Coordinates of C-alpha atoms in Angstrom, one line a residue:
X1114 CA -68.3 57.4 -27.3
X1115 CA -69.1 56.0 -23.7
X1116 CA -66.8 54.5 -22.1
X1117 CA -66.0 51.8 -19.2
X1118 CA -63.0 51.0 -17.7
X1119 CA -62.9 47.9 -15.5
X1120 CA -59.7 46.9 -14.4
X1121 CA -57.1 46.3 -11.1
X1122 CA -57.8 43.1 -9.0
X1123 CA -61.2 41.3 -7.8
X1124 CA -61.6 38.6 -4.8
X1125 CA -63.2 37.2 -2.4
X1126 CA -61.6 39.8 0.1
X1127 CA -62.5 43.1 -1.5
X1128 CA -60.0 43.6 -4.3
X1129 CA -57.4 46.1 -5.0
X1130 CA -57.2 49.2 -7.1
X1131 CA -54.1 49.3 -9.6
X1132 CA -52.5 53.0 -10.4
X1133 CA -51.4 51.3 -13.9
X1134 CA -55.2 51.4 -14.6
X1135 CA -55.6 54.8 -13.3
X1136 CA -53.3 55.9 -15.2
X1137 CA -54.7 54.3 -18.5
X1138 CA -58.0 55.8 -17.5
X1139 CA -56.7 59.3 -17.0
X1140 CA -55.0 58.8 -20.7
X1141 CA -58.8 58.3 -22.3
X1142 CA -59.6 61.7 -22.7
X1143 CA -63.5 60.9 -24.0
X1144 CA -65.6 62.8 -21.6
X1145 CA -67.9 60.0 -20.9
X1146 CA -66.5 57.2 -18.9
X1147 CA -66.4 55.1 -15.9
X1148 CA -63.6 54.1 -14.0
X1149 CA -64.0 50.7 -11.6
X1150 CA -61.1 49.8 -10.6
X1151 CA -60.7 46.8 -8.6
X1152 CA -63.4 45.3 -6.1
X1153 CA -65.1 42.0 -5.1
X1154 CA -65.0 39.4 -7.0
X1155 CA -68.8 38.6 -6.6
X1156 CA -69.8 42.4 -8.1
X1157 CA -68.3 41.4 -11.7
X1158 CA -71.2 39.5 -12.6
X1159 CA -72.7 43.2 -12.1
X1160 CA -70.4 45.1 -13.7
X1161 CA -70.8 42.8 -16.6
X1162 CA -74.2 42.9 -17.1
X1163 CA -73.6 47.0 -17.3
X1164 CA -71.4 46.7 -20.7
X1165 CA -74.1 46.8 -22.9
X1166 CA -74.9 50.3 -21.7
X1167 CA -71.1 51.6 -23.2
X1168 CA -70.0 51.9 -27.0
X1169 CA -66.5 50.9 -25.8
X1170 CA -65.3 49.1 -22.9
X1171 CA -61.9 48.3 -21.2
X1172 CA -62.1 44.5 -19.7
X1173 CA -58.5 44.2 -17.9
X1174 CA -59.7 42.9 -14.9
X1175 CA -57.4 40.7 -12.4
X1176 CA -58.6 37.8 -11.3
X1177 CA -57.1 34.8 -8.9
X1178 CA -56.2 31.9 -11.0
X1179 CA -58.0 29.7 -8.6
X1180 CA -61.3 31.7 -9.4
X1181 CA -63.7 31.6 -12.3
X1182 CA -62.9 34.0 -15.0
X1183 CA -65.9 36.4 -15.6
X1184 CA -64.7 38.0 -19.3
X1185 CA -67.8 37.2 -21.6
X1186 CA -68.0 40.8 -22.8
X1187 CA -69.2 39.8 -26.1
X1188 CA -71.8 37.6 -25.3
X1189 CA -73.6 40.7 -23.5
X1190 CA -72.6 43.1 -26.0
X1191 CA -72.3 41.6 -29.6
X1192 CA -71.8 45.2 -31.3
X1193 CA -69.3 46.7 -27.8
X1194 CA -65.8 47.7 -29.0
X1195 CA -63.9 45.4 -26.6
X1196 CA -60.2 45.8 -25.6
X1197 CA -59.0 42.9 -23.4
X1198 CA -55.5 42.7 -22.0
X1199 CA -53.3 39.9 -20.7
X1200 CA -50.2 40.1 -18.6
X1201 CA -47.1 38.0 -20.2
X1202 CA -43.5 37.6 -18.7
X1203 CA -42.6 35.4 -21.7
X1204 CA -45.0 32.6 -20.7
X1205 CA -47.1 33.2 -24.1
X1206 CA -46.0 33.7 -27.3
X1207 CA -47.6 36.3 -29.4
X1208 CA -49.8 33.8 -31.6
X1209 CA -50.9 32.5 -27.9
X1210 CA -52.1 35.9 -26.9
X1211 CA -53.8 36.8 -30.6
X1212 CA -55.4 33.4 -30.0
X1213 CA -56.7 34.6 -27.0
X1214 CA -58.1 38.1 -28.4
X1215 CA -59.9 36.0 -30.9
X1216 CA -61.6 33.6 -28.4
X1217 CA -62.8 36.7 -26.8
X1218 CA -63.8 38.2 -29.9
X1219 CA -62.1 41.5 -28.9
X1220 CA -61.4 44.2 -31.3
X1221 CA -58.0 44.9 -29.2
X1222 CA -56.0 43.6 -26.9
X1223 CA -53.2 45.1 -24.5
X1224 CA -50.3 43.0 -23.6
X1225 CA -48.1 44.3 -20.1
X1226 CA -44.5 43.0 -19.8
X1227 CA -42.7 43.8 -17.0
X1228 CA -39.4 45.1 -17.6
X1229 CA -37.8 46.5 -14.5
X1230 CA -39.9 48.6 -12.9
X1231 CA -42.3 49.7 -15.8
X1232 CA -44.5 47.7 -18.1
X1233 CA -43.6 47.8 -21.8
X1234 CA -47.0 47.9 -23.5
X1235 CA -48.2 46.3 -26.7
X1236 CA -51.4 47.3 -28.7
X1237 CA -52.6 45.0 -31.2
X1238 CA -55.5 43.4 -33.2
X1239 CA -57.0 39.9 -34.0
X1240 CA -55.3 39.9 -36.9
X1241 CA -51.6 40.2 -35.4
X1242 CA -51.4 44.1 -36.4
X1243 CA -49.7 46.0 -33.8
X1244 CA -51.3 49.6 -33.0
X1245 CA -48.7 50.6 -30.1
X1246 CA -45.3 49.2 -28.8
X1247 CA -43.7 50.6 -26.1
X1248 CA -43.6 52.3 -22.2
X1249 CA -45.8 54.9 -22.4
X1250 CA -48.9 54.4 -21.3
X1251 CA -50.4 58.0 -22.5
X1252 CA -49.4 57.3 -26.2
X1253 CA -50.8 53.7 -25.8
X1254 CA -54.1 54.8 -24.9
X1255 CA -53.7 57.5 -27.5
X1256 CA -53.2 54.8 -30.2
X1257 CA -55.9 52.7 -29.2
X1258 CA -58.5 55.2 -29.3
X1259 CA -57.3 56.1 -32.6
X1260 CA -58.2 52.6 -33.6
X1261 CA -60.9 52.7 -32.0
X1262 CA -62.8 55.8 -33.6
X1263 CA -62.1 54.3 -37.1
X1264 CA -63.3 51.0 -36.1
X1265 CA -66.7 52.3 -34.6
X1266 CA -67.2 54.2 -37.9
X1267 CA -66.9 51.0 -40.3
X1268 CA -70.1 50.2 -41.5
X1269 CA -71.7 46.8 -41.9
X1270 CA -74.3 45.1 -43.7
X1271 CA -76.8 42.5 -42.6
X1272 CA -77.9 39.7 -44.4
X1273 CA -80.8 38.0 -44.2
X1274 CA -82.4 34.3 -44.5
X1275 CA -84.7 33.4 -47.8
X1276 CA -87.1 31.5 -47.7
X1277 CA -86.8 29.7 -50.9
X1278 CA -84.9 27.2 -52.2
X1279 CA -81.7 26.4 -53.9
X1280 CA -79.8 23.5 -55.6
X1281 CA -76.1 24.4 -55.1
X1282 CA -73.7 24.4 -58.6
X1283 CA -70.2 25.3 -58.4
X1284 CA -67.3 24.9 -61.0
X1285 CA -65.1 21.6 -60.0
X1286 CA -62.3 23.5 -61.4
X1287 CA -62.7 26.0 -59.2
X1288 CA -63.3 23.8 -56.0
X1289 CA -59.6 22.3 -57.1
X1290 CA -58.1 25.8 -57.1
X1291 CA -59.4 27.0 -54.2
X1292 CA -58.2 23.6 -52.5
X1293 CA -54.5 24.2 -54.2
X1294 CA -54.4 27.7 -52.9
X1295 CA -55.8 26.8 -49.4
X1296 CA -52.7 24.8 -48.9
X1297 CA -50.6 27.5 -49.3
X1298 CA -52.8 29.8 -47.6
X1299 CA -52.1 27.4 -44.4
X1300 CA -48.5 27.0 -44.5
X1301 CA -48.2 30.8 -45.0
X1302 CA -50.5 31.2 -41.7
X1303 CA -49.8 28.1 -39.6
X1304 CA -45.9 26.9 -38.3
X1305 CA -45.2 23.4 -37.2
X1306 CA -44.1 24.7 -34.0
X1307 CA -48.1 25.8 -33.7
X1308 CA -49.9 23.4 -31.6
X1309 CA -53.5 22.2 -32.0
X1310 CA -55.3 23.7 -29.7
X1311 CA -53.8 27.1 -31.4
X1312 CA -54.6 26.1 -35.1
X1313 CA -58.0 25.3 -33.8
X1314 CA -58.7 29.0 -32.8
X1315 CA -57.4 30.6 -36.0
X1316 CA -60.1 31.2 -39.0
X1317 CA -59.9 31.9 -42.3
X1318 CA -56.8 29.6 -42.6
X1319 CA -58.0 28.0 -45.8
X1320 CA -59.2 31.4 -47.7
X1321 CA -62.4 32.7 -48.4
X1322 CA -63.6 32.4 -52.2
X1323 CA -66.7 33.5 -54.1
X1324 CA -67.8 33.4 -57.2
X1325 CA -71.0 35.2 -59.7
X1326 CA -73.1 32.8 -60.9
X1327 CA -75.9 34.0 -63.0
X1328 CA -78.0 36.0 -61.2
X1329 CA -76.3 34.4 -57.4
X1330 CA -73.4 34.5 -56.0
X1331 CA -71.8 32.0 -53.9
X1332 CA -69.9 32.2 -51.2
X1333 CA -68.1 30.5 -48.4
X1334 CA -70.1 29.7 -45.4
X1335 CA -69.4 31.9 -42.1
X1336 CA -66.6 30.9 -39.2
X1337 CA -64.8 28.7 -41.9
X1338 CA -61.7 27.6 -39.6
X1339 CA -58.9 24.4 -40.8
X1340 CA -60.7 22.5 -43.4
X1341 CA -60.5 22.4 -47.0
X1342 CA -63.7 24.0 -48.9
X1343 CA -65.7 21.7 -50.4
X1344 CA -69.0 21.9 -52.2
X1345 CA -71.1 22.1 -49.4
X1346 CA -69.4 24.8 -47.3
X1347 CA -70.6 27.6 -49.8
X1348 CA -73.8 29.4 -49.5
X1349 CA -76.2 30.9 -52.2
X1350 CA -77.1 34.4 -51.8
X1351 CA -78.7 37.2 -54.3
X1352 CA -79.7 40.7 -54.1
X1353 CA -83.6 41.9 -53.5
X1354 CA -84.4 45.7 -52.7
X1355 CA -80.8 46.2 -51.9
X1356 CA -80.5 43.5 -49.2
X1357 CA -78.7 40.5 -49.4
X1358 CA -80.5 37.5 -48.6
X1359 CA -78.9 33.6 -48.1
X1360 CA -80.4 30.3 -49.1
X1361 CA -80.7 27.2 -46.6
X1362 CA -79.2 27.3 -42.9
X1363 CA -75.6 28.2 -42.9
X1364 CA -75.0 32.1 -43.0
X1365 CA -72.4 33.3 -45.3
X1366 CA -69.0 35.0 -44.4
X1367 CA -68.8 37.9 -42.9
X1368 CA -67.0 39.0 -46.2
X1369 CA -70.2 39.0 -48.3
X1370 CA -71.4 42.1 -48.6
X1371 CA -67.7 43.3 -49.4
X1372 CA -67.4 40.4 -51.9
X1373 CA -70.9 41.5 -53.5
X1374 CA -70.1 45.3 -53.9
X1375 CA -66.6 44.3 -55.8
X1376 CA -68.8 42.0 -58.7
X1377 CA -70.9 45.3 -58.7
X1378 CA -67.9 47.6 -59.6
X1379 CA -66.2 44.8 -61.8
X1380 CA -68.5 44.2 -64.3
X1381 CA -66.0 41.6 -66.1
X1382 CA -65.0 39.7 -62.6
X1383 CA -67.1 36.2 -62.1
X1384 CA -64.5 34.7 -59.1
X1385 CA -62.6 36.5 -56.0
X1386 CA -60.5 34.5 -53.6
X1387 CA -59.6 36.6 -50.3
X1388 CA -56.6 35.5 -48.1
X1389 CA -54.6 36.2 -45.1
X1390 CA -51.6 36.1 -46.8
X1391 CA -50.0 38.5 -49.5
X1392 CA -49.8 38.3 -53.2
X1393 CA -46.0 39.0 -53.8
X1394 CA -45.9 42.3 -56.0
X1395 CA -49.3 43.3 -55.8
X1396 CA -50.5 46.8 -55.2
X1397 CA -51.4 47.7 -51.2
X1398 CA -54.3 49.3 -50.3
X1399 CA -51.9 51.1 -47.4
X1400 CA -55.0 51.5 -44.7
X1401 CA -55.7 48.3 -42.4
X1402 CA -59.3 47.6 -42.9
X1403 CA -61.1 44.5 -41.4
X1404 CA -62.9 42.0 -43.0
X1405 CA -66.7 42.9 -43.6
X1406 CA -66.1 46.7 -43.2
X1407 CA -67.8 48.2 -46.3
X1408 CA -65.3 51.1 -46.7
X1409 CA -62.9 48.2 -48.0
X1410 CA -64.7 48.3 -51.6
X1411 CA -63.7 52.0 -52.6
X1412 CA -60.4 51.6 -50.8
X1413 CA -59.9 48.3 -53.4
X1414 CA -61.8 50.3 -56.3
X1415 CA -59.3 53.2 -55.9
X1416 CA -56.2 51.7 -55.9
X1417 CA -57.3 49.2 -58.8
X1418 CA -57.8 52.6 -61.1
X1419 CA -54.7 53.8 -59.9
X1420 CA -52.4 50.4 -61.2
X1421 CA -54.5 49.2 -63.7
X1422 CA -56.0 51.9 -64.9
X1423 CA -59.5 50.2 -65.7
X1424 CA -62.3 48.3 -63.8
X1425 CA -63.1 46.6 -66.8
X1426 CA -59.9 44.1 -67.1
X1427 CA -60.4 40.4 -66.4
X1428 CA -58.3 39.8 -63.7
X1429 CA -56.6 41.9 -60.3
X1430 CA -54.8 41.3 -57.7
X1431 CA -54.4 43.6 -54.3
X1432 CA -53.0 43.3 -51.4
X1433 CA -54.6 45.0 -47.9
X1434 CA -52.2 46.2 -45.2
X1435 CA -52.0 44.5 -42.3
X1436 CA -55.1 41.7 -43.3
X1437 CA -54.3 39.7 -46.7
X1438 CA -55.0 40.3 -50.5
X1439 CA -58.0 39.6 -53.0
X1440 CA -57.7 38.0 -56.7
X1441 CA -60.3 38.8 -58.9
X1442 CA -61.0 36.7 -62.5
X1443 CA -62.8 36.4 -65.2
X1444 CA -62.5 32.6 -65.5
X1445 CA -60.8 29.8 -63.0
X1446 CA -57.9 30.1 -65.4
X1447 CA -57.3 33.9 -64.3
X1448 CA -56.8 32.9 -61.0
X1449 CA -53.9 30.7 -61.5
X1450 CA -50.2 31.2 -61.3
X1451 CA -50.4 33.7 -58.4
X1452 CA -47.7 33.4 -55.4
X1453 CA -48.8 33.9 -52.0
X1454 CA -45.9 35.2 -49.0
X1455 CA -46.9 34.8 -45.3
X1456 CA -47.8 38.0 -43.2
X1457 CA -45.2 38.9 -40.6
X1458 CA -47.0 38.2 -37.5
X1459 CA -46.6 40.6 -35.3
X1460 CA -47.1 42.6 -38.4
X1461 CA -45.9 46.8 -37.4
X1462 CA -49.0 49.2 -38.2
X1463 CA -47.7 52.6 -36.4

């Protein structure tokens, strides 16, 4: 991995170095990395364009309040592993600051608390998993690359536009499940005390079903965020040489590929509903695995042989640690009577 580290303050007068950062730089112990700690504020525009030479980079810069934030990491470097970081002396709460890792689109995000003299660190994801919770800085850093390395090894799989057409069909009965269930999905996810700007940020709320349909597959559209599913928020897609390709202008979820794989290895399984909650008394899948990683299938596959014994049954249900669950059927009917409990959010992982 290469590595950049950009962190301590930048202004209009030159900056300032932090030894907090040196320190967290000194804990990386890849051999390929850049340290740039603190500076002038007008260089960051620089130092950003630089990212998308790095497989990793480190974006805790400090910047004056009364200046322009320069944190677009992502928007340079789509496929960077980024790990952003906020200070917090109980102005935030923690759904504040995952809101913020999402907006981001950071794969990690370090919150510093002052306590005393020291900072007590926290490590944690998008999701609200927590990698790292403590004062030492070494182990921190230690966690995160651990995270890290298994992230940069997920693999992913494209999908591409078609240029035919489609005319959309999809079961009413199933649009009324998935509309049932996606209340409860929110409630689990979303607190009255939440406000709107904070619901607004959070995806997935709703859940994101699929289901096999002769030789297609539909599935929800991509960046689904607070709204029921209806008809038209599902997207056609089918398998050609081993690529996935999508009918009409909306790109599918993220999920697809993993979605696809499962009908492959579940010969009797038509629909799937994935959540952010869990399924009370399903089996775990004990690894934390992010949605669209393709590693997620066997994971699924594995522990489906283990408690059921058989990929041939007509209806599952599995829960992922640290993400949600899945529910496979045969039929609509096979998808009822399931009951869904909240995660705990910030949800332990170490």
């Amino acid at each position: 991995m290469k590595i950049l580290v950009v962190g301590g303050t930048f202004d209009l007068n030159g900056g300032k170095s932090s030894g907090f950062i040196n320190k967290l730089f000194d804990a990386v112990e890849e051999k390929d990395k850049k340290l740039i700690n603190g500076g002038n504020y007008k260089d960051l525009d620089k130092i950003l364009s630089s990212v998308i030479n790095y497989s990793v980079v480190f974006w805790l810069a400090n910047v004056p309040n009364e200046l322009p934030k320069i944190r677009n990491v992502k928007e340079i470097a789509p496929n960077v592993i980024l790990v952003n970081s906020k200070r917090n002396d109980n102005k935030y709460t923690f759904k504040e600051l995952v809101k913020r890792t999402i907006l981001q689109k950071a794969n990690l995000s370090f919150e510093f608390k002052k306590e005393g003299d020291i900072f007590k660190i926290k490590v944690f994801d998008p999701l609200g998993s927590v990698w790292y919770q403590g004062f030492d800085i070494k182990k921190a850093v230690n966690q995160t690359m651990k995270r890290i390395d298994y992230l940069i090894n997920l693999t992913r799989v494209h999908t591409f536009k078609s240029d035919m057409s489609y005319k959309l069909y999809i079961e009413n009965s199933y649009l009324n499940l998935i509309k049932s269930y996606s209340k409860v999905f929110y409630k689990n996810i979303i607190s009255k005390d939440d406000s709107k700007e904070l619901i607004k940020t959070f995806r997935c709320t709703r859940g994101m079903p699929s289901c096999r349909y002769k030789d297609y597959f539909l599935v929800s559209k991509r960046k689904v965020k607070n709204k029921f599913l209806g008809k038209n928020d599902f997207v056609a897609v089918y398998i050609n040489n081993e690529k996935i390709f999508y009918y009409g202008d909306l790109k599918p979820s993220v999920d697809t590929p993993v979605h696809i794989k499962l009908y492959e290895k579940l010969p009797n399984i038509n629909y799937i509903i994935h959540s952010h909650c869990y399924v009370k008394d399903a089996p775990i899948v004990n690894e934390n695995i992010p949605c669209g990683a393709i590693e997620g299938v066997d994971k699924i596959i594995k522990i489906i042989l283990k408690n059921y014994k058989s990929l041939n049954l007509k209806k599952y249900a599995i829960n992922l640690k640290g993400h949600g669950s899945f529910i496979f059927g045969n039929v609509v009917e096979d998808l009822k009577g399931y009951k869904f409990i909240k995660r705990l959010v910030p949800e332990i992982m170490y």
